[in-house]
mmCIF file of C-alpha atoms in Angstrom:
data_model
loop_
_atom_site.group_PDB
_atom_site.id
_atom_site.type_symbol
_atom_site.label_atom_id
_atom_site.label_comp_id
_atom_site.label_asym_id
_atom_site.label_seq_id
_atom_site.Cartn_x
_atom_site.Cartn_y
_atom_site.Cartn_z
ATOM 1 C CA MET A 22 -37.604 -120.200 157.419
ATOM 2 C CA THR A 23 -36.859 -121.225 160.980
ATOM 3 C CA PRO A 24 -36.853 -124.887 162.121
ATOM 4 C CA GLU A 25 -40.034 -124.191 164.084
ATOM 5 C CA MET A 26 -41.785 -122.836 161.003
ATOM 6 C CA ALA A 27 -40.628 -125.836 158.939
ATOM 7 C CA ALA A 28 -41.935 -128.258 161.570
ATOM 8 C CA ASP A 29 -45.322 -126.569 161.524
ATOM 9 C CA TRP A 30 -45.398 -126.668 157.715
ATOM 10 C CA TYR A 31 -44.618 -130.386 157.485
ATOM 11 C CA GLY A 32 -47.102 -131.014 160.257
ATOM 12 C CA ALA A 33 -49.725 -129.275 158.146
ATOM 13 C CA VAL A 34 -48.747 -131.418 155.143
ATOM 14 C CA ALA A 35 -49.173 -134.562 157.255
ATOM 15 C CA GLY A 36 -52.511 -133.188 158.374
ATOM 16 C CA LEU A 37 -53.738 -133.223 154.764
ATOM 17 C CA THR A 38 -53.768 -137.025 154.911
ATOM 18 C CA GLN A 39 -55.728 -137.028 158.166
ATOM 19 C CA ASP A 40 -58.196 -134.501 156.758
ATOM 20 C CA ALA A 41 -58.706 -136.700 153.695
ATOM 21 C CA LEU A 42 -59.289 -139.738 155.908
ATOM 22 C CA ASP A 43 -61.802 -137.799 158.024
ATOM 23 C CA ASP A 44 -63.577 -136.602 154.874
ATOM 24 C CA GLY A 45 -63.944 -140.198 153.666
ATOM 25 C CA GLN A 46 -63.984 -139.204 149.992
ATOM 26 C CA ALA A 47 -66.863 -136.796 150.492
ATOM 27 C CA GLY A 48 -68.633 -139.233 152.787
ATOM 28 C CA MET A 49 -68.827 -142.190 150.415
ATOM 29 C CA TRP A 50 -66.218 -144.325 152.214
ATOM 30 C CA GLU A 51 -65.596 -144.907 155.909
ATOM 31 C CA TYR A 52 -61.986 -145.861 156.483
ATOM 32 C CA THR A 53 -61.331 -148.654 158.961
ATOM 33 C CA HIS A 54 -58.732 -148.307 161.703
ATOM 34 C CA ALA A 55 -56.417 -150.554 159.669
ATOM 35 C CA GLU A 56 -56.797 -148.312 156.622
ATOM 36 C CA ARG A 57 -56.142 -145.165 158.625
ATOM 37 C CA ALA A 58 -53.020 -146.727 160.117
ATOM 38 C CA TYR A 59 -51.895 -147.847 156.651
ATOM 39 C CA TRP A 60 -52.153 -144.376 155.113
ATOM 40 C CA THR A 61 -50.700 -142.665 158.164
ATOM 41 C CA ASP A 62 -47.654 -144.948 158.106
ATOM 42 C CA LYS A 63 -47.200 -144.407 154.373
ATOM 43 C CA GLN A 64 -47.339 -140.631 154.742
ATOM 44 C CA THR A 65 -44.807 -140.811 157.554
ATOM 45 C CA GLY A 66 -42.366 -142.348 155.080
ATOM 46 C CA VAL A 67 -42.391 -139.278 152.817
ATOM 47 C CA ALA A 68 -38.887 -137.854 152.751
ATOM 48 C CA GLU A 69 -38.229 -134.441 154.232
ATOM 49 C CA PRO A 70 -37.440 -131.904 153.074
ATOM 50 C CA ILE A 71 -39.650 -132.023 150.000
ATOM 51 C CA GLU A 72 -37.437 -131.213 147.035
ATOM 52 C CA TYR A 73 -38.880 -128.995 144.342
ATOM 53 C CA GLY A 74 -37.565 -128.505 140.840
ATOM 54 C CA TYR A 75 -38.232 -129.168 137.179
ATOM 55 C CA VAL A 76 -39.935 -132.533 136.514
ATOM 56 C CA GLY A 77 -41.513 -131.729 133.146
ATOM 57 C CA GLY A 78 -40.544 -134.960 131.397
ATOM 58 C CA TRP A 79 -41.814 -137.251 134.137
ATOM 59 C CA GLU A 80 -44.937 -135.184 134.621
ATOM 60 C CA ASN A 81 -45.691 -135.445 130.907
ATOM 61 C CA ILE A 82 -45.333 -139.242 131.052
ATOM 62 C CA ILE A 83 -47.911 -139.273 133.848
ATOM 63 C CA SER A 84 -50.219 -136.995 131.876
ATOM 64 C CA CYS A 85 -49.951 -139.189 128.754
ATOM 65 C CA ALA A 86 -50.244 -142.569 130.497
ATOM 66 C CA ALA A 87 -53.945 -142.736 129.636
ATOM 67 C CA PHE A 88 -53.029 -142.997 125.950
ATOM 68 C CA LEU A 89 -51.660 -146.470 126.709
ATOM 69 C CA VAL A 90 -55.283 -147.570 127.081
ATOM 70 C CA PHE A 91 -55.422 -147.546 123.280
ATOM 71 C CA ALA A 92 -52.377 -149.824 123.201
ATOM 72 C CA ILE A 93 -54.236 -152.225 125.495
ATOM 73 C CA LEU A 94 -57.283 -152.091 123.256
ATOM 74 C CA ALA A 95 -55.162 -152.654 120.130
ATOM 75 C CA VAL A 96 -53.627 -155.749 121.738
ATOM 76 C CA CYS A 97 -57.085 -157.073 122.566
ATOM 77 C CA VAL A 98 -58.385 -156.412 119.050
ATOM 78 C CA THR A 99 -55.522 -158.249 117.379
ATOM 79 C CA LEU A 100 -55.722 -161.212 119.767
ATOM 80 C CA ALA A 101 -59.503 -161.567 119.604
ATOM 81 C CA SER A 102 -59.321 -163.913 116.596
ATOM 82 C CA THR A 103 -56.523 -166.133 117.950
ATOM 83 C CA PHE A 104 -58.821 -169.109 118.456
ATOM 84 C CA SER A 105 -62.234 -167.906 117.287
ATOM 85 C CA PHE A 106 -61.089 -167.427 113.683
ATOM 86 C CA GLU A 107 -59.928 -171.040 113.551
ATOM 87 C CA TYR A 108 -63.394 -172.090 114.664
ATOM 88 C CA GLN A 109 -64.980 -169.892 111.982
ATOM 89 C CA SER A 110 -62.688 -170.994 109.154
ATOM 90 C CA GLY A 111 -62.644 -174.673 110.065
ATOM 91 C CA ALA A 112 -58.885 -174.606 110.576
ATOM 92 C CA ASP A 113 -59.424 -176.041 114.055
ATOM 93 C CA ALA A 114 -60.216 -179.425 112.496
ATOM 94 C CA VAL A 115 -56.808 -179.451 110.810
ATOM 95 C CA VAL A 116 -54.834 -178.011 113.707
ATOM 96 C CA LEU A 117 -56.306 -180.260 116.380
ATOM 97 C CA ALA A 118 -55.814 -183.328 114.216
ATOM 98 C CA THR A 119 -52.051 -182.833 113.996
ATOM 99 C CA ARG A 120 -49.645 -184.660 116.254
ATOM 100 C CA ARG A 121 -49.007 -181.702 118.543
ATOM 101 C CA GLY A 122 -52.201 -179.784 117.869
ATOM 102 C CA ARG A 123 -53.614 -180.318 121.342
ATOM 103 C CA SER A 124 -50.338 -180.005 123.220
ATOM 104 C CA ALA A 125 -47.332 -177.968 122.150
ATOM 105 C CA LEU A 126 -49.119 -176.003 119.432
ATOM 106 C CA VAL A 127 -51.741 -174.463 121.682
ATOM 107 C CA GLY A 128 -49.071 -173.547 124.210
ATOM 108 C CA ALA A 129 -47.016 -171.958 121.455
ATOM 109 C CA LYS A 130 -50.013 -169.900 120.298
ATOM 110 C CA VAL A 131 -50.585 -168.552 123.808
ATOM 111 C CA ALA A 132 -46.873 -167.849 124.355
ATOM 112 C CA ALA A 133 -46.607 -166.062 121.006
ATOM 113 C CA ALA A 134 -49.686 -163.981 121.825
ATOM 114 C CA LEU A 135 -48.228 -162.867 125.165
ATOM 115 C CA VAL A 136 -44.833 -162.087 123.621
ATOM 116 C CA TYR A 137 -46.613 -160.012 120.979
ATOM 117 C CA ALA A 138 -48.661 -158.195 123.648
ATOM 118 C CA THR A 139 -45.506 -157.408 125.621
ATOM 119 C CA GLY A 140 -43.615 -156.219 122.559
ATOM 120 C CA TYR A 141 -46.432 -154.038 121.284
ATOM 121 C CA PHE A 142 -47.042 -152.460 124.683
ATOM 122 C CA ALA A 143 -43.295 -151.886 125.142
ATOM 123 C CA LEU A 144 -43.184 -150.104 121.782
ATOM 124 C CA CYS A 145 -46.100 -147.842 122.685
ATOM 125 C CA ALA A 146 -44.695 -147.153 126.156
ATOM 126 C CA ALA A 147 -41.321 -146.345 124.611
ATOM 127 C CA VAL A 148 -43.008 -143.746 122.405
ATOM 128 C CA VAL A 149 -44.744 -142.096 125.372
ATOM 129 C CA VAL A 150 -41.681 -142.198 127.626
ATOM 130 C CA GLY A 151 -39.143 -141.476 124.899
ATOM 131 C CA PHE A 152 -40.869 -138.462 123.377
ATOM 132 C CA SER A 153 -41.614 -137.034 126.838
ATOM 133 C CA LEU A 154 -37.983 -137.249 127.908
ATOM 134 C CA VAL A 155 -36.586 -136.074 124.557
ATOM 135 C CA PHE A 156 -38.769 -132.978 124.359
ATOM 136 C CA TYR A 157 -39.126 -132.172 128.083
ATOM 137 C CA GLY A 158 -35.901 -133.600 129.481
ATOM 138 C CA ALA A 159 -35.177 -136.248 132.097
ATOM 139 C CA ASP A 160 -34.363 -133.794 134.866
ATOM 140 C CA GLY A 161 -35.976 -134.272 138.243
ATOM 141 C CA PHE A 162 -36.214 -138.079 138.422
ATOM 142 C CA TRP A 163 -35.170 -138.062 142.101
ATOM 143 C CA LEU A 164 -37.238 -135.049 143.145
ATOM 144 C CA SER A 165 -40.131 -135.625 145.536
ATOM 145 C CA MET A 166 -43.434 -136.630 143.969
ATOM 146 C CA GLN A 167 -45.032 -134.181 146.402
ATOM 147 C CA SER A 168 -43.700 -131.429 144.151
ATOM 148 C CA MET A 169 -46.503 -132.503 141.771
ATOM 149 C CA ALA A 170 -49.129 -133.437 144.380
ATOM 150 C CA LEU A 171 -48.458 -132.104 147.863
ATOM 151 C CA SER A 172 -51.222 -134.146 149.483
ATOM 152 C CA SER A 173 -49.954 -137.488 148.146
ATOM 153 C CA PRO A 174 -48.858 -139.828 150.963
ATOM 154 C CA TYR A 175 -46.581 -141.911 148.717
ATOM 155 C CA PRO A 176 -42.834 -141.816 149.462
ATOM 156 C CA LEU A 177 -41.940 -141.872 145.765
ATOM 157 C CA THR A 178 -39.953 -139.645 143.478
ATOM 158 C CA ALA A 179 -41.408 -138.056 140.351
ATOM 159 C CA GLY A 180 -39.608 -140.558 138.114
ATOM 160 C CA GLN A 181 -40.647 -143.537 140.197
ATOM 161 C CA ALA A 182 -44.294 -142.430 140.108
ATOM 162 C CA ALA A 183 -44.183 -142.197 136.313
ATOM 163 C CA LEU A 184 -42.653 -145.667 135.967
ATOM 164 C CA VAL A 185 -45.116 -147.175 138.452
ATOM 165 C CA LEU A 186 -48.028 -145.815 136.411
ATOM 166 C CA VAL A 187 -46.607 -147.260 133.182
ATOM 167 C CA GLY A 188 -46.057 -150.575 135.003
ATOM 168 C CA LEU A 189 -49.693 -150.644 136.118
ATOM 169 C CA MET A 190 -50.810 -150.131 132.533
ATOM 170 C CA TYR A 191 -48.611 -153.055 131.476
ATOM 171 C CA ALA A 192 -50.165 -155.263 134.163
ATOM 172 C CA ALA A 193 -53.609 -154.357 132.841
ATOM 173 C CA CYS A 194 -52.464 -155.050 129.271
ATOM 174 C CA MET A 195 -51.308 -158.563 130.130
ATOM 175 C CA GLY A 196 -54.435 -159.267 132.156
ATOM 176 C CA PHE A 197 -56.725 -158.232 129.318
ATOM 177 C CA ALA A 198 -54.591 -160.078 126.767
ATOM 178 C CA CYS A 199 -55.034 -163.317 128.708
ATOM 179 C CA LEU A 200 -58.756 -162.649 129.167
ATOM 180 C CA THR A 201 -59.084 -162.069 125.409
ATOM 181 C CA LEU A 202 -57.407 -165.405 124.682
ATOM 182 C CA ALA A 203 -59.771 -167.155 127.091
ATOM 183 C CA LEU A 204 -62.837 -165.547 125.500
ATOM 184 C CA SER A 205 -61.545 -166.326 122.012
ATOM 185 C CA SER A 206 -61.118 -169.989 122.941
ATOM 186 C CA ARG A 207 -64.723 -170.200 124.111
ATOM 187 C CA THR A 208 -66.554 -168.738 121.117
ATOM 188 C CA SER A 209 -66.374 -168.575 117.349
ATOM 189 C CA SER A 210 -67.570 -164.957 117.348
ATOM 190 C CA THR A 211 -64.597 -162.606 117.145
ATOM 191 C CA LEU A 212 -66.988 -159.654 117.322
ATOM 192 C CA SER A 213 -68.336 -160.680 120.727
ATOM 193 C CA VAL A 214 -64.790 -160.930 122.088
ATOM 194 C CA PHE A 215 -63.950 -157.500 120.707
ATOM 195 C CA LEU A 216 -67.099 -155.899 122.141
ATOM 196 C CA THR A 217 -66.397 -157.388 125.569
ATOM 197 C CA ASP A 218 -62.923 -155.870 125.515
ATOM 198 C CA VAL A 219 -64.255 -152.470 124.464
ATOM 199 C CA VAL A 220 -66.768 -152.457 127.310
ATOM 200 C CA LEU A 221 -64.187 -153.448 129.923
ATOM 201 C CA VAL A 222 -61.298 -151.308 128.687
ATOM 202 C CA LEU A 223 -63.070 -148.149 127.496
ATOM 203 C CA LEU A 224 -66.664 -147.888 128.673
ATOM 204 C CA THR A 225 -65.803 -148.550 132.325
ATOM 205 C CA GLY A 226 -64.123 -145.154 132.288
ATOM 206 C CA LEU A 227 -67.487 -143.527 131.552
ATOM 207 C CA VAL A 228 -69.524 -145.188 134.310
ATOM 208 C CA PRO A 229 -70.259 -142.820 137.240
ATOM 209 C CA SER A 230 -69.868 -144.174 140.764
ATOM 210 C CA GLY A 231 -72.866 -142.231 142.013
ATOM 211 C CA GLY A 232 -71.233 -141.642 145.373
ATOM 212 C CA ILE A 233 -71.130 -145.378 146.135
ATOM 213 C CA GLY A 234 -67.761 -146.182 147.677
ATOM 214 C CA VAL A 235 -67.694 -149.875 146.762
ATOM 215 C CA LEU A 236 -68.588 -149.157 143.138
ATOM 216 C CA GLU A 237 -66.039 -146.347 142.976
ATOM 217 C CA ARG A 238 -63.310 -148.719 144.162
ATOM 218 C CA ALA A 239 -64.336 -151.379 141.673
ATOM 219 C CA LEU A 240 -64.276 -148.883 138.786
ATOM 220 C CA ALA A 241 -60.866 -147.579 139.903
ATOM 221 C CA LEU A 242 -59.363 -150.953 138.954
ATOM 222 C CA PHE A 243 -59.963 -150.382 135.236
ATOM 223 C CA PRO A 244 -57.123 -148.776 133.246
ATOM 224 C CA LEU A 245 -58.916 -145.672 132.011
ATOM 225 C CA ASN A 246 -59.634 -144.753 135.630
ATOM 226 C CA PHE A 247 -56.357 -145.505 137.367
ATOM 227 C CA ALA A 248 -54.394 -143.863 134.525
ATOM 228 C CA ASN A 249 -55.465 -140.588 136.113
ATOM 229 C CA PHE A 250 -52.554 -139.585 138.373
ATOM 230 C CA SER A 251 -54.770 -138.431 141.237
ATOM 231 C CA VAL A 252 -56.593 -141.769 141.509
ATOM 232 C CA PRO A 253 -53.667 -144.096 142.333
ATOM 233 C CA PHE A 254 -51.514 -141.542 144.165
ATOM 234 C CA SER A 255 -53.774 -138.986 145.859
ATOM 235 C CA ALA A 256 -57.299 -140.379 146.212
ATOM 236 C CA LEU A 257 -56.405 -142.744 149.100
ATOM 237 C CA GLU A 258 -58.077 -145.722 147.425
ATOM 238 C CA SER A 259 -57.642 -148.685 149.763
ATOM 239 C CA TYR A 260 -59.042 -152.196 149.950
ATOM 240 C CA PRO A 261 -59.277 -153.805 153.401
ATOM 241 C CA LEU A 262 -58.983 -157.585 153.041
ATOM 242 C CA GLY A 263 -59.416 -158.706 156.618
ATOM 243 C CA PRO A 264 -56.348 -157.601 158.576
ATOM 244 C CA VAL A 265 -54.509 -156.775 155.320
ATOM 245 C CA VAL A 266 -54.893 -153.436 153.552
ATOM 246 C CA LEU A 267 -53.961 -152.967 149.903
ATOM 247 C CA ASP A 268 -53.751 -149.650 148.135
ATOM 248 C CA LEU A 269 -54.897 -149.213 144.543
ATOM 249 C CA VAL A 270 -51.434 -149.975 143.174
ATOM 250 C CA GLY A 271 -51.270 -153.296 145.019
ATOM 251 C CA MET A 272 -54.869 -154.181 144.188
ATOM 252 C CA VAL A 273 -54.391 -153.524 140.465
ATOM 253 C CA LEU A 274 -51.353 -155.804 140.410
ATOM 254 C CA LEU A 275 -53.226 -158.492 142.350
ATOM 255 C CA VAL A 276 -56.374 -158.362 140.193
ATOM 256 C CA TYR A 277 -54.622 -158.471 136.827
ATOM 257 C CA ALA A 278 -52.125 -161.113 137.938
ATOM 258 C CA ALA A 279 -55.056 -163.251 139.086
ATOM 259 C CA LEU A 280 -56.893 -162.561 135.823
ATOM 260 C CA ALA A 281 -53.859 -163.695 133.821
ATOM 261 C CA LEU A 282 -53.288 -166.795 135.958
ATOM 262 C CA VAL A 283 -56.935 -167.862 135.613
ATOM 263 C CA SER A 284 -57.542 -166.915 131.989
ATOM 264 C CA THR A 285 -54.418 -168.493 130.487
ATOM 265 C CA PRO A 286 -55.224 -172.082 131.576
ATOM 266 C CA VAL A 287 -58.837 -171.542 130.478
ATOM 267 C CA ALA A 288 -57.650 -170.620 126.983
ATOM 268 C CA VAL A 289 -55.340 -173.631 126.763
ATOM 269 C CA VAL A 290 -57.794 -176.172 128.160
ATOM 270 C CA SER A 291 -60.764 -174.853 126.149
ATOM 271 C CA PHE A 292 -58.926 -175.164 122.846
ATOM 272 C CA ARG A 293 -57.510 -178.586 123.701
ATOM 273 C CA ARG A 294 -60.959 -179.940 124.545
ATOM 274 C CA HIS A 295 -62.664 -178.336 121.562
ATOM 275 C CA GLN A 296 -64.456 -180.995 119.558
ATOM 276 C CA VAL A 297 -64.513 -180.798 115.783
ATOM 277 C CA ALA A 298 -66.699 -182.606 113.295
#
């Protein structure tokens, strides 16, 4: 291949991003000038030449990332009764009457719940990552992600893409864990907390966007949707916030960090202020 032929080929690869921006996700989203500049700059950062090779282990991690949704749901199920069961059983009257029941104890319950959520998710992620690398090998970590998705504008390697996807699932896990604690502190019905988690974690993956760009972007923030490799890395999902543009990766981190920061104080304050007979 001559240098001239290579230049034309990489120019055509760069053109895939522009074609996708012109298409506007089949006409359901009109990209702003800021969004177009954002994606164009990101695609410009893709390393050349694109390096091809075996990336089976990392590709399998990406393919299996959606299974971590069940880890998120398991965390939510086990945390749903953290406070609500005490309301049901009447243990809240004993706990809140102790010397540190409204101070250190409630903080310890929340901290223990988050440590448990982290440990359980880490165990599940270790199974997905470990088995993938043991059976498929760890070769190809530094190979271009474009070897798996040529049209992706992300300047990441195959291994980095796999780890980013697992990290996004962890962010969602912690966000939903904190939300579950907040819901549990507000009601004595463990079932209602569990059903809310099921709807948000699982059923949002079954809701069609109907060609509505805003709805499609909202649904993309739920774990069952962004666990699909093409959604965070190839679909050009972007969120213009005034002069600032966030991609799906950045928006997921922002949303679940905000959810955790809001829900955790709600859980603590709600339990502290709970009145018992």
